[in-house]
Amino acid sequence: MTDLRLYMQWLELQLDWLPAWLTSLIVLAGGGAAGLAVCEAGSRLITHALARRDEFWRSLIARTKGPARLALLVIGLSIGASLAPLDPGQAALIQHALLICFILLVGWIGLVAMNIASAIYLRRFANSASDNFLARKHVTQVRLLQRACATLIVLLTASLALMTIPGVRQYGVSLLASAGAAGVIFGLALQPVLGNLIAGVQIAMTQPIRIGDAVIVENEWGEIEEITSTYVVVRVWDWRRMVLPLSYFIQKPFQNWTRESASLIGTSMLYLDYSAPVEIMRRKLEEIVAGSRLWDKQVVNLAVTDLKERTMEVRCLVSAKNAGETFDLRCEVREKMIAFLQAEHPYALPRQRLDLPEGAAVRIADGGAPRPQNAGEPARYS
């Protein structure tokens, strides 16, 4: 540092013919350029030494390059400000600006560190399996907590930065502590945001939904595609996106088809004539699911669940390893059971019966039109 001061004094003597403000600007620019040069050289050295070996190190260096560049820039400008010929007012202004940059740097480092920690933690869980319950659970928890912490870090950083400026210090205090009239205004304005932030923490801890869950909301079947700090995106079966606030999943009822496991039992209902061969149909159902690639070999059952006025209700239960395959298997069972009944047992399909009065004749030639009989007798068919 002593040698550096001697060099700067010599440089000031060489630049004595320049205005003081221009000399200070040159010194500050030199300090900032030196900081950026050190950052670039260090990044190249570390990349050459470590990043070629592992993808993790490449990702780490890429994520930390921005904060490292800002940190060295602040250090270079700080050294330049201490060596430049500045009057007290100019020095105080530059030091204040550097303090704000330092606060922003700390917040940025906090965000980057949180993202790196989240990425490292999630590397342990494979999200490609068909029944990826554990992976989806941890991904949802980490993403929600990550966004909640990011919101808190941004608010805290902005508050501390504002508190260093005398003219707007009260806004920083209000944003940080929610005190006074400004705090009430901010609190009312941020009530939906804070409500969804708290709902996000509840969802992360209690796990009513996870990314990838199959749900029914607002009478629509879909899949949880994205969970942010304020809303949830549901990918509906026809590729539409339904956007709902986080608080919806805390305050309103909905169906989660993959809450504990991705496997589901699907139902196919058939309405048949009373003469339908139930036992034959039961064996046929077992044959259909045994030959299907969608069946998970867990559940297959056929039962008469209700008797209607003209038909009986037959329920076919089958299971598959996820919601999409369950839906496809239900459709396959319906199609093949109906095709089997049409080909082998057509009498089992629903029919309308007509009970004619005793002694009535059916007239075939003219399509069964009624023909009046003797006076006082009801119309007959012939």
Tab-separated table of C-alpha atoms in Angstrom:
chain	number	residue	atom	x	y	z
A	1	MET	CA	0.000	0.000	0.000
A	2	THR	CA	2.921	2.372	0.778
A	3	ASP	CA	4.420	1.740	-2.649
A	4	LEU	CA	1.022	2.354	-4.203
A	5	ARG	CA	0.668	5.671	-2.385
A	6	LEU	CA	4.135	6.725	-3.522
A	7	TYR	CA	3.251	5.782	-7.070
A	8	MET	CA	-0.013	7.754	-6.885
A	9	GLN	CA	1.805	10.786	-5.514
A	10	TRP	CA	4.276	10.564	-8.389
A	11	LEU	CA	1.355	10.220	-10.801
A	12	GLU	CA	-0.319	13.290	-9.323
A	13	LEU	CA	2.879	15.259	-9.858
A	14	GLN	CA	2.962	14.133	-13.462
A	15	LEU	CA	-0.699	15.140	-13.901
A	16	ASP	CA	-0.396	18.339	-11.928
A	17	TRP	CA	-1.206	20.389	-14.992
A	18	LEU	CA	-4.681	18.742	-15.207
A	19	PRO	CA	-7.730	19.945	-13.215
A	20	ALA	CA	-8.221	18.159	-9.894
A	21	TRP	CA	-11.607	16.729	-10.934
A	22	LEU	CA	-10.145	15.250	-14.094
A	23	THR	CA	-7.230	13.741	-12.161
A	24	SER	CA	-9.693	12.197	-9.689
A	25	LEU	CA	-11.769	10.826	-12.548
A	26	ILE	CA	-8.686	9.248	-14.123
A	27	VAL	CA	-7.654	7.682	-10.798
A	28	LEU	CA	-11.169	6.297	-10.176
A	29	ALA	CA	-11.384	4.942	-13.707
A	30	GLY	CA	-7.967	3.328	-13.266
A	31	GLY	CA	-9.045	1.712	-9.998
A	32	GLY	CA	-12.260	0.364	-11.551
A	33	ALA	CA	-10.419	-0.902	-14.625
A	34	ALA	CA	-7.828	-2.603	-12.430
A	35	GLY	CA	-10.578	-4.349	-10.453
A	36	LEU	CA	-12.281	-5.571	-13.625
A	37	ALA	CA	-8.940	-6.730	-15.052
A	38	VAL	CA	-8.199	-8.724	-11.907
A	39	CYS	CA	-11.658	-10.286	-12.073
A	40	GLU	CA	-11.253	-11.290	-15.711
A	41	ALA	CA	-7.787	-12.730	-15.145
A	42	GLY	CA	-8.889	-14.650	-12.071
A	43	SER	CA	-11.946	-16.007	-13.882
A	44	ARG	CA	-9.841	-17.232	-16.804
A	45	LEU	CA	-7.311	-18.833	-14.451
A	46	ILE	CA	-9.929	-20.653	-12.387
A	47	THR	CA	-11.809	-21.743	-15.506
A	48	HIS	CA	-8.628	-23.147	-17.019
A	49	ALA	CA	-7.656	-24.920	-13.790
A	50	LEU	CA	-10.991	-26.320	-12.588
A	51	ALA	CA	-13.906	-25.783	-14.922
A	52	ARG	CA	-12.657	-28.139	-17.625
A	53	ARG	CA	-12.845	-31.058	-15.208
A	54	ASP	CA	-16.398	-30.783	-13.981
A	55	GLU	CA	-19.646	-29.262	-15.189
A	56	PHE	CA	-20.407	-28.207	-11.610
A	57	TRP	CA	-17.404	-25.876	-11.508
A	58	ARG	CA	-18.349	-24.346	-14.858
A	59	SER	CA	-21.824	-23.648	-13.551
A	60	LEU	CA	-20.463	-22.266	-10.281
A	61	ILE	CA	-18.076	-19.901	-12.041
A	62	ALA	CA	-20.785	-18.726	-14.425
A	63	ARG	CA	-23.160	-18.005	-11.534
A	64	THR	CA	-20.594	-16.150	-9.412
A	65	LYS	CA	-18.931	-14.144	-12.174
A	66	GLY	CA	-21.353	-11.208	-11.852
A	67	PRO	CA	-21.032	-10.735	-8.068
A	68	ALA	CA	-17.256	-11.234	-8.273
A	69	ARG	CA	-16.978	-8.565	-10.976
A	70	LEU	CA	-19.042	-6.098	-8.927
A	71	ALA	CA	-17.035	-6.872	-5.760
A	72	LEU	CA	-13.675	-6.202	-7.429
A	73	LEU	CA	-15.068	-3.100	-9.115
A	74	VAL	CA	-16.190	-1.726	-5.729
A	75	ILE	CA	-12.782	-2.561	-4.212
A	76	GLY	CA	-10.963	-0.866	-7.101
A	77	LEU	CA	-13.138	2.257	-6.886
A	78	SER	CA	-12.716	2.370	-3.113
A	79	ILE	CA	-8.922	2.260	-3.426
A	80	GLY	CA	-9.061	4.880	-6.156
A	81	ALA	CA	-11.284	7.146	-4.023
A	82	SER	CA	-8.838	6.926	-1.123
A	83	LEU	CA	-5.934	7.946	-3.405
A	84	ALA	CA	-7.639	10.549	-5.595
A	85	PRO	CA	-7.315	14.288	-4.772
A	86	LEU	CA	-10.962	14.764	-3.771
A	87	ASP	CA	-12.472	17.429	-1.549
A	88	PRO	CA	-14.479	16.193	1.479
A	89	GLY	CA	-17.853	16.611	-0.234
A	90	GLN	CA	-16.840	14.619	-3.295
A	91	ALA	CA	-15.196	11.933	-1.178
A	92	ALA	CA	-18.342	11.575	0.987
A	93	LEU	CA	-20.548	11.274	-2.109
A	94	ILE	CA	-18.362	8.592	-3.662
A	95	GLN	CA	-18.064	6.688	-0.395
A	96	HIS	CA	-21.868	6.779	-0.032
A	97	ALA	CA	-22.311	5.446	-3.561
A	98	LEU	CA	-19.813	2.689	-2.836
A	99	LEU	CA	-21.693	1.819	0.374
A	100	ILE	CA	-24.916	1.392	-1.601
A	101	CYS	CA	-23.048	-0.750	-4.123
A	102	PHE	CA	-21.680	-2.840	-1.270
A	103	ILE	CA	-25.196	-3.394	0.155
A	104	LEU	CA	-26.458	-4.400	-3.281
A	105	LEU	CA	-23.449	-6.684	-3.658
A	106	VAL	CA	-24.235	-8.448	-0.373
A	107	GLY	CA	-27.859	-8.956	-1.458
A	108	TRP	CA	-26.742	-10.252	-4.853
A	109	ILE	CA	-24.298	-12.651	-3.212
A	110	GLY	CA	-27.117	-13.872	-0.959
A	111	LEU	CA	-29.345	-14.587	-3.977
A	112	VAL	CA	-26.565	-16.338	-5.884
A	113	ALA	CA	-25.557	-18.405	-2.847
A	114	MET	CA	-29.169	-19.455	-2.327
A	115	ASN	CA	-29.541	-20.463	-5.987
A	116	ILE	CA	-26.307	-22.459	-5.912
A	117	ALA	CA	-27.325	-24.218	-2.693
A	118	SER	CA	-30.722	-25.064	-4.195
A	119	ALA	CA	-29.156	-26.448	-7.374
A	120	ILE	CA	-26.697	-28.572	-5.402
A	121	TYR	CA	-29.467	-29.905	-3.165
A	122	LEU	CA	-31.743	-30.809	-6.104
A	123	ARG	CA	-28.961	-32.655	-7.947
A	124	ARG	CA	-29.572	-35.590	-5.580
A	125	PHE	CA	-33.121	-36.197	-6.801
A	126	ALA	CA	-34.007	-37.633	-10.209
A	127	ASN	CA	-37.191	-36.116	-11.640
A	128	SER	CA	-37.373	-38.416	-14.666
A	129	ALA	CA	-38.938	-41.484	-13.005
A	130	SER	CA	-42.604	-42.216	-13.646
A	131	ASP	CA	-43.452	-42.271	-9.924
A	132	ASN	CA	-41.204	-39.374	-8.901
A	133	PHE	CA	-43.029	-38.498	-5.696
A	134	LEU	CA	-39.900	-37.774	-3.628
A	135	ALA	CA	-38.271	-35.653	-6.338
A	136	ARG	CA	-41.416	-33.576	-6.914
A	137	LYS	CA	-41.804	-33.075	-3.168
A	138	HIS	CA	-38.294	-31.677	-2.736
A	139	VAL	CA	-38.411	-29.621	-5.951
A	140	THR	CA	-41.632	-27.944	-4.803
A	141	GLN	CA	-40.314	-27.228	-1.319
A	142	VAL	CA	-37.004	-25.844	-2.569
A	143	ARG	CA	-38.578	-23.683	-5.304
A	144	LEU	CA	-41.172	-22.149	-2.975
A	145	LEU	CA	-38.723	-21.503	-0.146
A	146	GLN	CA	-36.211	-20.174	-2.657
A	147	ARG	CA	-38.694	-17.634	-4.007
A	148	ALA	CA	-39.838	-16.662	-0.515
A	149	CYS	CA	-36.222	-16.122	0.623
A	150	ALA	CA	-35.445	-14.213	-2.571
A	151	THR	CA	-38.352	-11.848	-1.872
A	152	LEU	CA	-37.146	-11.282	1.688
A	153	ILE	CA	-33.554	-10.699	0.542
A	154	VAL	CA	-34.680	-8.136	-2.066
A	155	LEU	CA	-36.871	-6.315	0.477
A	156	LEU	CA	-34.097	-6.305	3.072
A	157	THR	CA	-31.480	-5.106	0.569
A	158	ALA	CA	-33.741	-2.333	-0.736
A	159	SER	CA	-34.570	-1.265	2.834
A	160	LEU	CA	-30.924	-1.057	3.896
A	161	ALA	CA	-30.012	0.841	0.727
A	162	LEU	CA	-32.809	3.373	1.277
A	163	MET	CA	-31.859	3.807	4.930
A	164	THR	CA	-28.433	5.132	3.896
A	165	ILE	CA	-30.074	8.072	2.041
A	166	PRO	CA	-31.274	10.758	4.490
A	167	GLY	CA	-34.062	12.021	2.233
A	168	VAL	CA	-35.812	8.663	1.880
A	169	ARG	CA	-34.624	6.970	5.066
A	170	GLN	CA	-38.169	6.786	6.452
A	171	TYR	CA	-39.271	4.691	3.477
A	172	GLY	CA	-36.501	2.211	4.140
A	173	VAL	CA	-37.479	2.007	7.800
A	174	SER	CA	-41.149	1.577	6.849
A	175	LEU	CA	-40.327	-1.108	4.331
A	176	LEU	CA	-38.171	-2.931	6.858
A	177	ALA	CA	-40.237	-2.588	10.026
A	178	SER	CA	-43.703	-1.593	8.696
A	179	ALA	CA	-43.857	1.244	11.215
A	180	GLY	CA	-45.657	4.587	11.004
A	181	ALA	CA	-48.049	5.858	8.360
A	182	ALA	CA	-45.808	4.915	5.470
A	183	GLY	CA	-45.571	1.396	6.907
A	184	VAL	CA	-49.370	1.118	7.006
A	185	ILE	CA	-49.596	2.214	3.376
A	186	PHE	CA	-46.923	-0.243	2.328
A	187	GLY	CA	-48.579	-2.973	4.399
A	188	LEU	CA	-51.961	-2.417	2.753
A	189	ALA	CA	-50.411	-2.236	-0.699
A	190	LEU	CA	-48.384	-5.394	-0.146
A	191	GLN	CA	-51.153	-7.354	1.571
A	192	PRO	CA	-51.876	-9.642	-1.438
A	193	VAL	CA	-48.156	-10.187	-1.995
A	194	LEU	CA	-47.485	-10.950	1.650
A	195	GLY	CA	-50.573	-13.187	1.827
A	196	ASN	CA	-49.368	-15.213	-1.141
A	197	LEU	CA	-45.840	-15.258	0.334
A	198	ILE	CA	-47.174	-16.784	3.555
A	199	ALA	CA	-49.335	-19.186	1.530
A	200	GLY	CA	-46.198	-20.215	-0.377
A	201	VAL	CA	-44.418	-21.054	2.870
A	202	GLN	CA	-47.475	-23.069	3.997
A	203	ILE	CA	-47.565	-24.964	0.704
A	204	ALA	CA	-43.840	-25.673	0.909
A	205	MET	CA	-44.192	-27.087	4.412
A	206	THR	CA	-47.531	-28.955	4.173
A	207	GLN	CA	-47.289	-29.984	0.485
A	208	PRO	CA	-50.955	-29.918	-0.631
A	209	ILE	CA	-49.607	-29.586	-4.178
A	210	ARG	CA	-46.282	-30.266	-5.853
A	211	ILE	CA	-44.864	-29.554	-9.288
A	212	GLY	CA	-46.138	-32.300	-11.596
A	213	ASP	CA	-49.217	-33.191	-9.522
A	214	ALA	CA	-52.411	-34.099	-11.394
A	215	VAL	CA	-55.220	-31.937	-10.011
A	216	ILE	CA	-58.808	-30.937	-10.690
A	217	VAL	CA	-59.428	-27.238	-10.062
A	218	GLU	CA	-62.422	-25.208	-11.206
A	219	ASN	CA	-63.810	-28.414	-12.801
A	220	GLU	CA	-60.739	-28.690	-15.031
A	221	TRP	CA	-58.227	-31.554	-15.038
A	222	GLY	CA	-54.603	-30.500	-15.360
A	223	GLU	CA	-51.049	-30.736	-14.087
A	224	ILE	CA	-49.179	-28.347	-11.787
A	225	GLU	CA	-46.651	-26.849	-14.191
A	226	GLU	CA	-45.139	-23.986	-12.201
A	227	ILE	CA	-45.313	-22.632	-8.648
A	228	THR	CA	-44.060	-19.072	-8.194
A	229	SER	CA	-44.000	-16.869	-5.114
A	230	THR	CA	-47.456	-15.452	-5.927
A	231	TYR	CA	-49.315	-17.793	-8.304
A	232	VAL	CA	-49.587	-21.354	-9.595
A	233	VAL	CA	-49.769	-22.328	-13.276
A	234	VAL	CA	-51.936	-25.381	-14.043
A	235	ARG	CA	-51.443	-26.949	-17.477
A	236	VAL	CA	-54.935	-28.081	-18.478
A	237	TRP	CA	-55.367	-31.288	-20.508
A	238	ASP	CA	-55.992	-29.341	-23.748
A	239	TRP	CA	-52.752	-27.314	-23.240
A	240	ARG	CA	-54.461	-24.233	-21.856
A	241	ARG	CA	-52.866	-22.635	-18.799
A	242	MET	CA	-54.909	-21.794	-15.727
A	243	VAL	CA	-53.242	-19.245	-13.451
A	244	LEU	CA	-54.379	-19.261	-9.811
A	245	PRO	CA	-53.086	-17.377	-6.756
A	246	LEU	CA	-51.199	-19.393	-4.170
A	247	SER	CA	-53.840	-18.622	-1.576
A	248	TYR	CA	-56.405	-20.522	-3.687
A	249	PHE	CA	-54.828	-23.846	-2.732
A	250	ILE	CA	-54.962	-22.935	0.966
A	251	GLN	CA	-58.494	-21.521	1.084
A	252	LYS	CA	-60.512	-23.571	-1.438
A	253	PRO	CA	-61.068	-27.316	-1.941
A	254	PHE	CA	-59.564	-29.071	-4.963
A	255	GLN	CA	-58.690	-32.621	-6.023
A	256	ASN	CA	-55.100	-33.847	-6.033
A	257	TRP	CA	-54.829	-37.185	-7.841
A	258	THR	CA	-51.148	-37.697	-7.020
A	259	ARG	CA	-50.972	-36.556	-3.408
A	260	GLU	CA	-49.342	-39.714	-2.042
A	261	SER	CA	-48.516	-41.673	-5.189
A	262	ALA	CA	-48.693	-41.272	-8.958
A	263	SER	CA	-50.642	-44.539	-9.345
A	264	LEU	CA	-54.396	-44.168	-9.843
A	265	ILE	CA	-57.475	-46.371	-10.142
A	266	GLY	CA	-59.619	-45.545	-13.154
A	267	THR	CA	-63.341	-46.268	-13.609
A	268	SER	CA	-65.148	-47.216	-16.815
A	269	MET	CA	-68.930	-47.403	-16.545
A	270	LEU	CA	-71.050	-49.558	-18.865
A	271	TYR	CA	-74.876	-49.519	-19.028
A	272	LEU	CA	-76.135	-52.849	-20.331
A	273	ASP	CA	-79.236	-54.976	-20.633
A	274	TYR	CA	-80.177	-57.263	-17.743
A	275	SER	CA	-79.270	-60.261	-19.881
A	276	ALA	CA	-75.577	-59.258	-20.102
A	277	PRO	CA	-73.203	-62.129	-19.122
A	278	VAL	CA	-71.432	-60.600	-16.140
A	279	GLU	CA	-69.050	-63.485	-15.443
A	280	ILE	CA	-67.942	-63.672	-19.094
A	281	MET	CA	-67.414	-59.908	-19.102
A	282	ARG	CA	-65.302	-60.182	-15.944
A	283	ARG	CA	-62.987	-62.675	-17.600
A	284	LYS	CA	-62.835	-60.551	-20.743
A	285	LEU	CA	-61.837	-57.474	-18.709
A	286	GLU	CA	-58.970	-59.418	-17.127
A	287	GLU	CA	-57.878	-60.499	-20.605
A	288	ILE	CA	-57.987	-56.923	-21.920
A	289	VAL	CA	-55.884	-55.399	-19.139
A	290	ALA	CA	-53.434	-58.311	-19.160
A	291	GLY	CA	-52.661	-57.517	-22.798
A	292	SER	CA	-52.369	-53.754	-22.266
A	293	ARG	CA	-49.002	-52.044	-21.700
A	294	LEU	CA	-50.767	-49.411	-19.584
A	295	TRP	CA	-51.898	-51.686	-16.749
A	296	ASP	CA	-49.641	-51.722	-13.675
A	297	LYS	CA	-50.876	-55.196	-12.574
A	298	GLN	CA	-52.381	-53.852	-9.350
A	299	VAL	CA	-56.171	-53.516	-9.654
A	300	VAL	CA	-58.723	-55.072	-12.020
A	301	ASN	CA	-62.343	-55.598	-11.055
A	302	LEU	CA	-65.789	-55.749	-12.625
A	303	ALA	CA	-68.995	-55.464	-10.617
A	304	VAL	CA	-72.667	-54.568	-11.046
A	305	THR	CA	-72.963	-51.396	-8.983
A	306	ASP	CA	-76.564	-50.316	-9.684
A	307	LEU	CA	-79.819	-51.328	-11.356
A	308	LYS	CA	-81.595	-48.699	-13.403
A	309	GLU	CA	-85.132	-48.804	-14.733
A	310	ARG	CA	-84.113	-50.364	-18.059
A	311	THR	CA	-80.387	-51.097	-17.708
A	312	MET	CA	-77.893	-52.273	-15.163
A	313	GLU	CA	-74.752	-50.319	-14.301
A	314	VAL	CA	-71.485	-52.253	-14.664
A	315	ARG	CA	-68.302	-50.720	-13.234
A	316	CYS	CA	-64.842	-51.684	-14.510
A	317	LEU	CA	-61.947	-50.765	-12.215
A	318	VAL	CA	-58.382	-50.719	-13.553
A	319	SER	CA	-55.160	-49.117	-12.315
A	320	ALA	CA	-52.124	-47.538	-13.975
A	321	LYS	CA	-48.917	-45.895	-12.815
A	322	ASN	CA	-49.927	-42.274	-13.495
A	323	ALA	CA	-52.937	-40.123	-14.316
A	324	GLY	CA	-52.332	-39.930	-18.070
A	325	GLU	CA	-51.991	-43.685	-18.516
A	326	THR	CA	-55.010	-44.279	-16.276
A	327	PHE	CA	-57.149	-42.125	-18.554
A	328	ASP	CA	-55.887	-43.922	-21.664
A	329	LEU	CA	-56.486	-47.332	-20.059
A	330	ARG	CA	-60.074	-46.398	-19.157
A	331	CYS	CA	-60.731	-45.433	-22.773
A	332	GLU	CA	-59.142	-48.688	-23.998
A	333	VAL	CA	-61.327	-50.763	-21.658
A	334	ARG	CA	-64.504	-49.024	-22.833
A	335	GLU	CA	-63.685	-49.478	-26.518
A	336	LYS	CA	-62.692	-53.143	-26.278
A	337	MET	CA	-65.534	-54.156	-23.968
A	338	ILE	CA	-68.127	-52.598	-26.265
A	339	ALA	CA	-66.493	-54.191	-29.326
A	340	PHE	CA	-66.527	-57.579	-27.547
A	341	LEU	CA	-70.217	-57.268	-26.643
A	342	GLN	CA	-71.176	-56.155	-30.150
A	343	ALA	CA	-69.361	-59.113	-31.695
A	344	GLU	CA	-70.101	-61.898	-29.197
A	345	HIS	CA	-73.115	-60.842	-27.124
A	346	PRO	CA	-75.157	-58.192	-28.967
A	347	TYR	CA	-78.208	-58.997	-26.843
A	348	ALA	CA	-76.353	-57.510	-23.842
A	349	LEU	CA	-76.483	-53.995	-25.248
A	350	PRO	CA	-79.292	-51.732	-24.004
A	351	ARG	CA	-82.698	-52.467	-25.593
A	352	GLN	CA	-86.171	-50.999	-25.392
A	353	ARG	CA	-88.952	-53.554	-24.739
A	354	LEU	CA	-92.588	-53.119	-25.781
A	355	ASP	CA	-95.258	-55.108	-23.957
A	356	LEU	CA	-98.365	-55.399	-26.212
A	357	PRO	CA	-101.871	-56.056	-24.847
A	358	GLU	CA	-102.986	-59.673	-24.766
A	359	GLY	CA	-104.456	-60.796	-28.117
A	360	ALA	CA	-102.911	-57.926	-30.069
A	361	ALA	CA	-101.491	-58.823	-33.488
A	362	VAL	CA	-98.595	-57.229	-35.208
A	363	ARG	CA	-99.146	-56.143	-38.732
A	364	ILE	CA	-95.951	-56.832	-40.635
A	365	ALA	CA	-96.860	-55.793	-44.139
A	366	ASP	CA	-97.626	-52.146	-43.450
A	367	GLY	CA	-95.149	-51.623	-40.624
A	368	GLY	CA	-97.488	-52.325	-37.737
A	369	ALA	CA	-100.067	-49.589	-38.316
A	370	PRO	CA	-103.161	-49.997	-36.057
A	371	ARG	CA	-106.359	-51.329	-37.681
A	372	PRO	CA	-109.776	-50.615	-36.078
A	373	GLN	CA	-111.765	-53.690	-35.064
A	374	ASN	CA	-115.402	-54.015	-34.122
A	375	ALA	CA	-117.110	-51.051	-32.642
A	376	GLY	CA	-116.300	-50.575	-29.005
A	377	GLU	CA	-113.077	-52.657	-29.184
A	378	PRO	CA	-109.616	-51.142	-28.827
A	379	ALA	CA	-107.417	-50.732	-31.881
A	380	ARG	CA	-105.449	-53.847	-32.821
A	381	TYR	CA	-102.256	-54.517	-34.764
A	382	SER	CA	-102.345	-56.918	-37.633
